[in-house]
PDB file of N, CA and C in Angstrom:
ATOM      1  N   MET A  32     -19.465 -29.934  25.272  1.00 67.00           N
ATOM      2  CA  MET A  32     -20.435 -29.288  24.422  1.00 67.00           C
ATOM      3  C   MET A  32     -21.340 -28.358  25.235  1.00 67.00           C
ATOM      4  N   ASN A  33     -21.801 -28.804  26.395  1.00 83.00           N
ATOM      5  CA  ASN A  33     -22.662 -27.975  27.231  1.00 83.00           C
ATOM      6  C   ASN A  33     -21.922 -26.750  27.748  1.00 83.00           C
ATOM      7  N   LYS A  34     -20.628 -26.922  28.056  1.00 86.00           N
ATOM      8  CA  LYS A  34     -19.837 -25.804  28.557  1.00 86.00           C
ATOM      9  C   LYS A  34     -19.665 -24.750  27.455  1.00 86.00           C
ATOM     10  N   ALA A  35     -19.411 -25.195  26.234  1.00 83.00           N
ATOM     11  CA  ALA A  35     -19.251 -24.280  25.101  1.00 83.00           C
ATOM     12  C   ALA A  35     -20.555 -23.520  24.842  1.00 83.00           C
ATOM     13  N   PHE A  36     -21.685 -24.216  24.938  1.00 84.00           N
ATOM     14  CA  PHE A  36     -22.986 -23.575  24.735  1.00 84.00           C
ATOM     15  C   PHE A  36     -23.253 -22.544  25.828  1.00 84.00           C
ATOM     16  N   ALA A  37     -22.922 -22.868  27.062  1.00 82.00           N
ATOM     17  CA  ALA A  37     -23.113 -21.952  28.184  1.00 82.00           C
ATOM     18  C   ALA A  37     -22.258 -20.700  28.003  1.00 82.00           C
ATOM     19  N   ILE A  38     -21.042 -20.866  27.537  1.00 86.00           N
ATOM     20  CA  ILE A  38     -20.161 -19.716  27.274  1.00 86.00           C
ATOM     21  C   ILE A  38     -20.733 -18.872  26.137  1.00 86.00           C
ATOM     22  N   PHE A  39     -21.231 -19.540  25.102  1.00 87.00           N
ATOM     23  CA  PHE A  39     -21.835 -18.835  23.969  1.00 87.00           C
ATOM     24  C   PHE A  39     -23.029 -18.000  24.430  1.00 87.00           C
ATOM     25  N   VAL A  40     -23.907 -18.591  25.228  1.00 85.00           N
ATOM     26  CA  VAL A  40     -25.083 -17.878  25.743  1.00 85.00           C
ATOM     27  C   VAL A  40     -24.646 -16.715  26.621  1.00 85.00           C
ATOM     28  N   ALA A  41     -23.642 -16.910  27.459  1.00 85.00           N
ATOM     29  CA  ALA A  41     -23.143 -15.853  28.331  1.00 85.00           C
ATOM     30  C   ALA A  41     -22.592 -14.685  27.503  1.00 85.00           C
ATOM     31  N   LEU A  42     -21.899 -14.994  26.418  1.00 87.00           N
ATOM     32  CA  LEU A  42     -21.366 -13.942  25.542  1.00 87.00           C
ATOM     33  C   LEU A  42     -22.504 -13.162  24.860  1.00 87.00           C
ATOM     34  N   ILE A  43     -23.520 -13.876  24.441  1.00 89.00           N
ATOM     35  CA  ILE A  43     -24.672 -13.205  23.821  1.00 89.00           C
ATOM     36  C   ILE A  43     -25.363 -12.288  24.828  1.00 89.00           C
ATOM     37  N   VAL A  44     -25.583 -12.779  26.042  1.00 87.00           N
ATOM     38  CA  VAL A  44     -26.220 -11.976  27.090  1.00 87.00           C
ATOM     39  C   VAL A  44     -25.364 -10.757  27.409  1.00 87.00           C
ATOM     40  N   ALA A  45     -24.052 -10.930  27.485  1.00 84.00           N
ATOM     41  CA  ALA A  45     -23.153  -9.815  27.771  1.00 84.00           C
ATOM     42  C   ALA A  45     -23.197  -8.775  26.641  1.00 84.00           C
ATOM     43  N   ALA A  46     -23.236  -9.248  25.406  1.00 83.00           N
ATOM     44  CA  ALA A  46     -23.298  -8.328  24.266  1.00 83.00           C
ATOM     45  C   ALA A  46     -24.610  -7.544  24.277  1.00 83.00           C
ATOM     46  N   LEU A  47     -25.719  -8.219  24.547  1.00 82.00           N
ATOM     47  CA  LEU A  47     -27.008  -7.531  24.609  1.00 82.00           C
ATOM     48  C   LEU A  47     -27.053  -6.522  25.756  1.00 82.00           C
ATOM     49  N   ALA A  48     -26.478  -6.881  26.897  1.00 79.00           N
ATOM     50  CA  ALA A  48     -26.433  -5.959  28.036  1.00 79.00           C
ATOM     51  C   ALA A  48     -25.594  -4.727  27.692  1.00 79.00           C
ATOM     52  N   ALA A  49     -24.476  -4.939  27.006  1.00 77.00           N
ATOM     53  CA  ALA A  49     -23.618  -3.817  26.625  1.00 77.00           C
ATOM     54  C   ALA A  49     -24.352  -2.888  25.658  1.00 77.00           C
ATOM     55  N   VAL A  50     -25.058  -3.452  24.693  1.00 75.00           N
ATOM     56  CA  VAL A  50     -25.814  -2.637  23.741  1.00 75.00           C
ATOM     57  C   VAL A  50     -26.904  -1.862  24.478  1.00 75.00           C
ATOM     58  N   TYR A  51     -27.590  -2.519  25.405  1.00 72.00           N
ATOM     59  CA  TYR A  51     -28.668  -1.878  26.146  1.00 72.00           C
ATOM     60  C   TYR A  51     -28.147  -0.721  27.011  1.00 72.00           C
ATOM     61  N   LEU A  52     -27.072  -0.962  27.737  1.00 72.00           N
ATOM     62  CA  LEU A  52     -26.560   0.041  28.671  1.00 72.00           C
ATOM     63  C   LEU A  52     -25.697   1.104  28.001  1.00 72.00           C
ATOM     64  N   ARG A  53     -24.826   0.695  27.099  1.00 74.00           N
ATOM     65  CA  ARG A  53     -23.890   1.639  26.469  1.00 74.00           C
ATOM     66  C   ARG A  53     -24.442   2.268  25.201  1.00 74.00           C
ATOM     67  N   GLY A  54     -25.410   1.602  24.573  1.00 68.00           N
ATOM     68  CA  GLY A  54     -25.931   2.077  23.296  1.00 68.00           C
ATOM     69  C   GLY A  54     -26.998   3.139  23.411  1.00 68.00           C
ATOM     70  N   GLY A  55     -27.390   3.488  24.617  1.00 65.00           N
ATOM     71  CA  GLY A  55     -28.369   4.540  24.812  1.00 65.00           C
ATOM     72  C   GLY A  55     -29.808   4.047  24.859  1.00 65.00           C
ATOM     73  N   ILE A  56     -30.007   2.758  24.736  1.00 66.00           N
ATOM     74  CA  ILE A  56     -31.367   2.234  24.751  1.00 66.00           C
ATOM     75  C   ILE A  56     -31.998   2.398  26.125  1.00 66.00           C
ATOM     76  N   SER A  57     -31.219   2.200  27.179  1.00 64.00           N
ATOM     77  CA  SER A  57     -31.781   2.283  28.531  1.00 64.00           C
ATOM     78  C   SER A  57     -32.207   3.700  28.906  1.00 64.00           C
ATOM     79  N   THR A  58     -31.628   4.702  28.262  1.00 67.00           N
ATOM     80  CA  THR A  58     -31.969   6.094  28.593  1.00 67.00           C
ATOM     81  C   THR A  58     -32.828   6.756  27.523  1.00 67.00           C
ATOM     82  N   TRP A  59     -33.211   6.021  26.482  1.00 71.00           N
ATOM     83  CA  TRP A  59     -33.997   6.588  25.389  1.00 71.00           C
ATOM     84  C   TRP A  59     -35.415   6.850  25.870  1.00 71.00           C
ATOM     85  N   ASP A  60     -35.845   8.099  25.782  1.00 75.00           N
ATOM     86  CA  ASP A  60     -37.175   8.490  26.248  1.00 75.00           C
ATOM     87  C   ASP A  60     -37.818   9.381  25.187  1.00 75.00           C
ATOM     88  N   PRO A  61     -38.594   8.802  24.271  1.00 77.00           N
ATOM     89  CA  PRO A  61     -39.173   9.608  23.195  1.00 77.00           C
ATOM     90  C   PRO A  61     -40.140  10.679  23.691  1.00 77.00           C
ATOM     91  N   GLU A  62     -40.845  10.420  24.789  1.00 83.00           N
ATOM     92  CA  GLU A  62     -41.751  11.449  25.323  1.00 83.00           C
ATOM     93  C   GLU A  62     -40.983  12.665  25.799  1.00 83.00           C
ATOM     94  N   LYS A  63     -39.861  12.446  26.469  1.00 84.00           N
ATOM     95  CA  LYS A  63     -39.034  13.552  26.951  1.00 84.00           C
ATOM     96  C   LYS A  63     -38.475  14.348  25.769  1.00 84.00           C
ATOM     97  N   LYS A  64     -37.998  13.620  24.744  1.00 80.00           N
ATOM     98  CA  LYS A  64     -37.453  14.282  23.562  1.00 80.00           C
ATOM     99  C   LYS A  64     -38.528  15.118  22.881  1.00 80.00           C
ATOM    100  N   GLY A  65     -39.744  14.552  22.746  1.00 81.00           N
ATOM    101  CA  GLY A  65     -40.846  15.282  22.129  1.00 81.00           C
ATOM    102  C   GLY A  65     -41.216  16.529  22.913  1.00 81.00           C
ATOM    103  N   ALA A  66     -41.231  16.415  24.244  1.00 86.00           N
ATOM    104  CA  ALA A  66     -41.556  17.575  25.086  1.00 86.00           C
ATOM    105  C   ALA A  66     -40.490  18.662  24.951  1.00 86.00           C
ATOM    106  N   GLU A  67     -39.221  18.261  24.866  1.00 86.00           N
ATOM    107  CA  GLU A  67     -38.138  19.238  24.702  1.00 86.00           C
ATOM    108  C   GLU A  67     -38.258  19.970  23.359  1.00 86.00           C
ATOM    109  N   VAL A  68     -38.574  19.227  22.300  1.00 83.00           N
ATOM    110  CA  VAL A  68     -38.705  19.849  20.977  1.00 83.00           C
ATOM    111  C   VAL A  68     -39.911  20.781  20.961  1.00 83.00           C
ATOM    112  N   LYS A  69     -41.035  20.342  21.512  1.00 86.00           N
ATOM    113  CA  LYS A  69     -42.230  21.199  21.543  1.00 86.00           C
ATOM    114  C   LYS A  69     -41.968  22.475  22.336  1.00 86.00           C
ATOM    115  N   ALA A  70     -41.219  22.363  23.432  1.00 88.00           N
ATOM    116  CA  ALA A  70     -40.918  23.540  24.251  1.00 88.00           C
ATOM    117  C   ALA A  70     -40.012  24.520  23.507  1.00 88.00           C
ATOM    118  N   ALA A  71     -39.172  24.005  22.613  1.00 87.00           N
ATOM    119  CA  ALA A  71     -38.245  24.863  21.876  1.00 87.00           C
ATOM    120  C   ALA A  71     -38.908  25.568  20.693  1.00 87.00           C
ATOM    121  N   ILE A  72     -40.079  25.104  20.282  1.00 88.00           N
ATOM    122  CA  ILE A  72     -40.782  25.732  19.169  1.00 88.00           C
ATOM    123  C   ILE A  72     -41.465  27.010  19.664  1.00 88.00           C
ATOM    124  N   ALA A  73     -41.230  28.091  18.934  1.00 88.00           N
ATOM    125  CA  ALA A  73     -41.783  29.395  19.330  1.00 88.00           C
ATOM    126  C   ALA A  73     -42.586  29.982  18.179  1.00 88.00           C
ATOM    127  N   PRO A  74     -43.577  30.794  18.492  1.00 91.00           N
ATOM    128  CA  PRO A  74     -44.337  31.464  17.436  1.00 91.00           C
ATOM    129  C   PRO A  74     -43.404  32.283  16.540  1.00 91.00           C
ATOM    130  N   GLY A  75     -43.693  32.267  15.263  1.00 91.00           N
ATOM    131  CA  GLY A  75     -42.896  33.026  14.309  1.00 91.00           C
ATOM    132  C   GLY A  75     -41.743  32.249  13.691  1.00 91.00           C
ATOM    133  N   MET A  76     -41.496  31.033  14.181  1.00 87.00           N
ATOM    134  CA  MET A  76     -40.418  30.221  13.598  1.00 87.00           C
ATOM    135  C   MET A  76     -40.856  29.699  12.233  1.00 87.00           C
ATOM    136  N   SER A  77     -39.893  29.607  11.318  1.00 85.00           N
ATOM    137  CA  SER A  77     -40.196  29.030  10.010  1.00 85.00           C
ATOM    138  C   SER A  77     -40.193  27.507  10.138  1.00 85.00           C
ATOM    139  N   TRP A  78     -40.765  26.820   9.125  1.00 82.00           N
ATOM    140  CA  TRP A  78     -40.749  25.356   9.168  1.00 82.00           C
ATOM    141  C   TRP A  78     -39.318  24.829   9.131  1.00 82.00           C
ATOM    142  N   SER A  79     -38.449  25.529   8.446  1.00 83.00           N
ATOM    143  CA  SER A  79     -37.055  25.117   8.386  1.00 83.00           C
ATOM    144  C   SER A  79     -36.425  25.148   9.773  1.00 83.00           C
ATOM    145  N   GLN A  80     -36.722  26.188  10.544  1.00 88.00           N
ATOM    146  CA  GLN A  80     -36.194  26.283  11.915  1.00 88.00           C
ATOM    147  C   GLN A  80     -36.779  25.187  12.808  1.00 88.00           C
ATOM    148  N   VAL A  81     -38.058  24.895  12.636  1.00 85.00           N
ATOM    149  CA  VAL A  81     -38.687  23.837  13.426  1.00 85.00           C
ATOM    150  C   VAL A  81     -38.062  22.484  13.086  1.00 85.00           C
ATOM    151  N   LEU A  82     -37.859  22.226  11.805  1.00 85.00           N
ATOM    152  CA  LEU A  82     -37.278  20.946  11.394  1.00 85.00           C
ATOM    153  C   LEU A  82     -35.810  20.829  11.773  1.00 85.00           C
ATOM    154  N   ASP A  83     -35.119  21.963  11.946  1.00 86.00           N
ATOM    155  CA  ASP A  83     -33.731  21.920  12.411  1.00 86.00           C
ATOM    156  C   ASP A  83     -33.648  21.408  13.852  1.00 86.00           C
ATOM    157  N   LEU A  84     -34.711  21.613  14.637  1.00 85.00           N
ATOM    158  CA  LEU A  84     -34.724  21.120  16.020  1.00 85.00           C
ATOM    159  C   LEU A  84     -34.705  19.599  16.044  1.00 85.00           C
ATOM    160  N   ASP A  85     -35.576  18.992  15.254  1.00 83.00           N
ATOM    161  CA  ASP A  85     -35.636  17.534  15.163  1.00 83.00           C
ATOM    162  C   ASP A  85     -36.601  17.174  14.049  1.00 83.00           C
ATOM    163  N   GLU A  86     -36.137  16.377  13.102  1.00 80.00           N
ATOM    164  CA  GLU A  86     -37.007  15.974  12.007  1.00 80.00           C
ATOM    165  C   GLU A  86     -37.883  14.801  12.432  1.00 80.00           C
ATOM    166  N   PRO A  87     -39.152  14.852  12.063  1.00 84.00           N
ATOM    167  CA  PRO A  87     -40.040  13.744  12.404  1.00 84.00           C
ATOM    168  C   PRO A  87     -39.747  12.529  11.541  1.00 84.00           C
ATOM    169  N   GLY A  88     -40.176  11.386  11.990  1.00 84.00           N
ATOM    170  CA  GLY A  88     -39.957  10.163  11.219  1.00 84.00           C
ATOM    171  C   GLY A  88     -41.042   9.927  10.184  1.00 84.00           C
ATOM    172  N   LYS A  89     -42.234  10.409  10.465  1.00 89.00           N
ATOM    173  CA  LYS A  89     -43.375  10.148   9.587  1.00 89.00           C
ATOM    174  C   LYS A  89     -44.140  11.432   9.304  1.00 89.00           C
ATOM    175  N   LEU A  90     -44.909  11.423   8.219  1.00 89.00           N
ATOM    176  CA  LEU A  90     -45.723  12.558   7.807  1.00 89.00           C
ATOM    177  C   LEU A  90     -47.047  12.040   7.264  1.00 89.00           C
ATOM    178  N   GLN A  91     -48.126  12.714   7.623  1.00 90.00           N
ATOM    179  CA  GLN A  91     -49.446  12.407   7.077  1.00 90.00           C
ATOM    180  C   GLN A  91     -50.090  13.696   6.595  1.00 90.00           C
ATOM    181  N   THR A  92     -50.646  13.668   5.407  1.00 89.00           N
ATOM    182  CA  THR A  92     -51.402  14.799   4.891  1.00 89.00           C
ATOM    183  C   THR A  92     -52.836  14.669   5.392  1.00 89.00           C
ATOM    184  N   THR A  93     -53.458  15.792   5.701  1.00 89.00           N
ATOM    185  CA  THR A  93     -54.858  15.762   6.118  1.00 89.00           C
ATOM    186  C   THR A  93     -55.729  16.320   4.999  1.00 89.00           C
ATOM    187  N   TYR A  94     -56.938  15.806   4.939  1.00 88.00           N
ATOM    188  CA  TYR A  94     -57.903  16.225   3.924  1.00 88.00           C
ATOM    189  C   TYR A  94     -59.223  16.544   4.602  1.00 88.00           C
ATOM    190  N   LYS A  95     -59.819  17.656   4.213  1.00 90.00           N
ATOM    191  CA  LYS A  95     -61.139  18.005   4.726  1.00 90.00           C
ATOM    192  C   LYS A  95     -62.177  17.600   3.676  1.00 90.00           C
ATOM    193  N   THR A  96     -63.158  16.850   4.114  1.00 88.00           N
ATOM    194  CA  THR A  96     -64.237  16.436   3.226  1.00 88.00           C
ATOM    195  C   THR A  96     -65.565  16.744   3.901  1.00 88.00           C
ATOM    196  N   LYS A  97     -66.609  16.778   3.108  1.00 89.00           N
ATOM    197  CA  LYS A  97     -67.944  16.998   3.652  1.00 89.00           C
ATOM    198  C   LYS A  97     -68.716  15.687   3.540  1.00 89.00           C
ATOM    199  N   LYS A  98     -69.393  15.324   4.633  1.00 88.00           N
ATOM    200  CA  LYS A  98     -70.195  14.113   4.659  1.00 88.00           C
ATOM    201  C   LYS A  98     -71.570  14.443   5.207  1.00 88.00           C
ATOM    202  N   LYS A  99     -72.550  13.714   4.717  1.00 86.00           N
ATOM    203  CA  LYS A  99     -73.904  13.876   5.231  1.00 86.00           C
ATOM    204  C   LYS A  99     -74.142  12.815   6.294  1.00 86.00           C
ATOM    205  N   ILE A 100     -74.440  13.276   7.476  1.00 84.00           N
ATOM    206  CA  ILE A 100     -74.737  12.371   8.580  1.00 84.00           C
ATOM    207  C   ILE A 100     -76.087  12.795   9.146  1.00 84.00           C
ATOM    208  N   ALA A 101     -77.023  11.866   9.122  1.00 85.00           N
ATOM    209  CA  ALA A 101     -78.392  12.116   9.600  1.00 85.00           C
ATOM    210  C   ALA A 101     -79.006  13.346   8.914  1.00 85.00           C
ATOM    211  N   GLY A 102     -78.725  13.464   7.613  1.00 85.00           N
ATOM    212  CA  GLY A 102     -79.303  14.562   6.847  1.00 85.00           C
ATOM    213  C   GLY A 102     -78.591  15.890   7.001  1.00 85.00           C
ATOM    214  N   GLU A 103     -77.579  15.943   7.841  1.00 89.00           N
ATOM    215  CA  GLU A 103     -76.842  17.182   8.064  1.00 89.00           C
ATOM    216  C   GLU A 103     -75.445  17.055   7.465  1.00 89.00           C
ATOM    217  N   GLU A 104     -75.028  18.063   6.707  1.00 90.00           N
ATOM    218  CA  GLU A 104     -73.704  18.046   6.097  1.00 90.00           C
ATOM    219  C   GLU A 104     -72.675  18.612   7.084  1.00 90.00           C
ATOM    220  N   ILE A 105     -71.648  17.820   7.372  1.00 91.00           N
ATOM    221  CA  ILE A 105     -70.600  18.269   8.299  1.00 91.00           C
ATOM    222  C   ILE A 105     -69.245  18.107   7.634  1.00 91.00           C
ATOM    223  N   GLU A 106     -68.271  18.878   8.119  1.00 91.00           N
ATOM    224  CA  GLU A 106     -66.903  18.790   7.613  1.00 91.00           C
ATOM    225  C   GLU A 106     -66.121  17.799   8.469  1.00 91.00           C
ATOM    226  N   VAL A 107     -65.441  16.871   7.792  1.00 89.00           N
ATOM    227  CA  VAL A 107     -64.687  15.834   8.471  1.00 89.00           C
ATOM    228  C   VAL A 107     -63.227  15.922   8.026  1.00 89.00           C
ATOM    229  N   VAL A 108     -62.313  15.797   8.983  1.00 88.00           N
ATOM    230  CA  VAL A 108     -60.886  15.782   8.660  1.00 88.00           C
ATOM    231  C   VAL A 108     -60.418  14.330   8.638  1.00 88.00           C
ATOM    232  N   GLU A 109     -59.819  13.932   7.515  1.00 89.00           N
ATOM    233  CA  GLU A 109     -59.311  12.576   7.371  1.00 89.00           C
ATOM    234  C   GLU A 109     -57.813  12.648   7.103  1.00 89.00           C
ATOM    235  N   PHE A 110     -57.119  11.587   7.497  1.00 88.00           N
ATOM    236  CA  PHE A 110     -55.674  11.527   7.300  1.00 88.00           C
ATOM    237  C   PHE A 110     -55.346  10.653   6.098  1.00 88.00           C
ATOM    238  N   GLY A 111     -54.344  11.089   5.329  1.00 87.00           N
ATOM    239  CA  GLY A 111     -53.852  10.297   4.212  1.00 87.00           C
ATOM    240  C   GLY A 111     -52.918   9.210   4.719  1.00 87.00           C
ATOM    241  N   ALA A 112     -52.286   8.534   3.791  1.00 88.00           N
ATOM    242  CA  ALA A 112     -51.371   7.445   4.131  1.00 88.00           C
ATOM    243  C   ALA A 112     -50.151   7.983   4.885  1.00 88.00           C
ATOM    244  N   VAL A 113     -49.628   7.169   5.792  1.00 91.00           N
ATOM    245  CA  VAL A 113     -48.417   7.528   6.528  1.00 91.00           C
ATOM    246  C   VAL A 113     -47.226   7.367   5.591  1.00 91.00           C
ATOM    247  N   GLN A 114     -46.390   8.398   5.525  1.00 90.00           N
ATOM    248  CA  GLN A 114     -45.205   8.380   4.664  1.00 90.00           C
ATOM    249  C   GLN A 114     -43.957   8.583   5.509  1.00 90.00           C
ATOM    250  N   ASN A 115     -42.847   8.041   5.062  1.00 92.00           N
ATOM    251  CA  ASN A 115     -41.573   8.363   5.700  1.00 92.00           C
ATOM    252  C   ASN A 115     -41.278   9.828   5.400  1.00 92.00           C
ATOM    253  N   PHE A 116     -40.789  10.547   6.408  1.00 89.00           N
ATOM    254  CA  PHE A 116     -40.526  11.967   6.233  1.00 89.00           C
ATOM    255  C   PHE A 116     -39.296  12.176   5.369  1.00 89.00           C
ATOM    256  N   ASP A 117     -39.431  13.039   4.379  1.00 88.00           N
ATOM    257  CA  ASP A 117     -38.331  13.429   3.489  1.00 88.00           C
ATOM    258  C   ASP A 117     -38.347  14.951   3.427  1.00 88.00           C
ATOM    259  N   ARG A 118     -37.314  15.565   3.990  1.00 89.00           N
ATOM    260  CA  ARG A 118     -37.301  17.029   4.109  1.00 89.00           C
ATOM    261  C   ARG A 118     -37.378  17.731   2.762  1.00 89.00           C
ATOM    262  N   ALA A 119     -36.652  17.231   1.770  1.00 88.00           N
ATOM    263  CA  ALA A 119     -36.679  17.867   0.446  1.00 88.00           C
ATOM    264  C   ALA A 119     -38.083  17.805  -0.147  1.00 88.00           C
ATOM    265  N   MET A 120     -38.758  16.660  -0.015  1.00 87.00           N
ATOM    266  CA  MET A 120     -40.116  16.527  -0.511  1.00 87.00           C
ATOM    267  C   MET A 120     -41.061  17.455   0.262  1.00 87.00           C
ATOM    268  N   PHE A 121     -40.886  17.515   1.593  1.00 87.00           N
ATOM    269  CA  PHE A 121     -41.737  18.375   2.416  1.00 87.00           C
ATOM    270  C   PHE A 121     -41.612  19.829   1.983  1.00 87.00           C
ATOM    271  N   GLU A 122     -40.389  20.294   1.814  1.00 86.00           N
ATOM    272  CA  GLU A 122     -40.179  21.694   1.432  1.00 86.00           C
ATOM    273  C   GLU A 122     -40.724  21.980   0.031  1.00 86.00           C
ATOM    274  N   ARG A 123     -40.574  21.019  -0.886  1.00 86.00           N
ATOM    275  CA  ARG A 123     -41.105  21.186  -2.236  1.00 86.00           C
ATOM    276  C   ARG A 123     -42.646  21.259  -2.193  1.00 86.00           C
ATOM    277  N   GLU A 124     -43.257  20.365  -1.431  1.00 85.00           N
ATOM    278  CA  GLU A 124     -44.720  20.350  -1.317  1.00 85.00           C
ATOM    279  C   GLU A 124     -45.222  21.599  -0.575  1.00 85.00           C
ATOM    280  N   TRP A 125     -44.464  22.057   0.420  1.00 84.00           N
ATOM    281  CA  TRP A 125     -44.849  23.256   1.169  1.00 84.00           C
ATOM    282  C   TRP A 125     -44.854  24.480   0.246  1.00 84.00           C
ATOM    283  N   LYS A 126     -43.799  24.612  -0.558  1.00 84.00           N
ATOM    284  CA  LYS A 126     -43.721  25.746  -1.483  1.00 84.00           C
ATOM    285  C   LYS A 126     -44.805  25.652  -2.554  1.00 84.00           C
ATOM    286  N   GLY A 127     -45.165  24.428  -2.952  1.00 83.00           N
ATOM    287  CA  GLY A 127     -46.206  24.231  -3.942  1.00 83.00           C
ATOM    288  C   GLY A 127     -47.608  24.282  -3.377  1.00 83.00           C
ATOM    289  N   LYS A 128     -47.701  24.570  -2.078  1.00 81.00           N
ATOM    290  CA  LYS A 128     -48.983  24.685  -1.379  1.00 81.00           C
ATOM    291  C   LYS A 128     -49.833  23.419  -1.507  1.00 81.00           C
ATOM    292  N   SER A 129     -49.165  22.259  -1.398  1.00 81.00           N
ATOM    293  CA  SER A 129     -49.860  20.982  -1.496  1.00 81.00           C
ATOM    294  C   SER A 129     -50.555  20.580  -0.203  1.00 81.00           C
ATOM    295  N   PHE A 130     -50.277  21.281   0.881  1.00 83.00           N
ATOM    296  CA  PHE A 130     -50.872  20.947   2.169  1.00 83.00           C
ATOM    297  C   PHE A 130     -52.033  21.901   2.471  1.00 83.00           C
ATOM    298  N   ALA A 131     -52.926  22.047   1.537  1.00 83.00           N
ATOM    299  CA  ALA A 131     -54.025  23.013   1.686  1.00 83.00           C
ATOM    300  C   ALA A 131     -54.854  22.745   2.937  1.00 83.00           C
ATOM    301  N   ASP A 132     -55.080  21.472   3.257  1.00 86.00           N
ATOM    302  CA  ASP A 132     -55.910  21.139   4.402  1.00 86.00           C
ATOM    303  C   ASP A 132     -55.088  20.776   5.645  1.00 86.00           C
ATOM    304  N   GLY A 133     -53.773  20.744   5.518  1.00 85.00           N
ATOM    305  CA  GLY A 133     -52.922  20.490   6.677  1.00 85.00           C
ATOM    306  C   GLY A 133     -52.135  19.200   6.591  1.00 85.00           C
ATOM    307  N   PHE A 134     -51.387  18.948   7.654  1.00 85.00           N
ATOM    308  CA  PHE A 134     -50.563  17.747   7.736  1.00 85.00           C
ATOM    309  C   PHE A 134     -50.288  17.473   9.208  1.00 85.00           C
ATOM    310  N   ALA A 135     -49.761  16.297   9.464  1.00 81.00           N
ATOM    311  CA  ALA A 135     -49.405  15.913  10.834  1.00 81.00           C
ATOM    312  C   ALA A 135     -48.083  15.155  10.799  1.00 81.00           C
ATOM    313  N   PHE A 136     -47.258  15.403  11.805  1.00 81.00           N
ATOM    314  CA  PHE A 136     -46.001  14.647  11.947  1.00 81.00           C
ATOM    315  C   PHE A 136     -46.246  13.472  12.842  1.00 81.00           C
TER     316      PHE A 136
END
């Protein structure tokens, strides 16, 4: 029984190692990918061209509001709820000018 369990554990460890090394997890570097995408973005590109480089996973709409702080009215930028990115929805909202105050990926 102990030998069978040891073999089972060894197989699990081998499978996890294979996934880690062969599956691309060991070389996955989101900062590098982000830097490459940012470097490829150039002035004058359309949003469609930017999204063709790499689609973001999340989207947040920004809202500008005015608040009184210490008797002085200031403009504050707040973020809406985090949403899963959907390109069709983004393009529909972009054409409908729903991002009046901006958005963030």
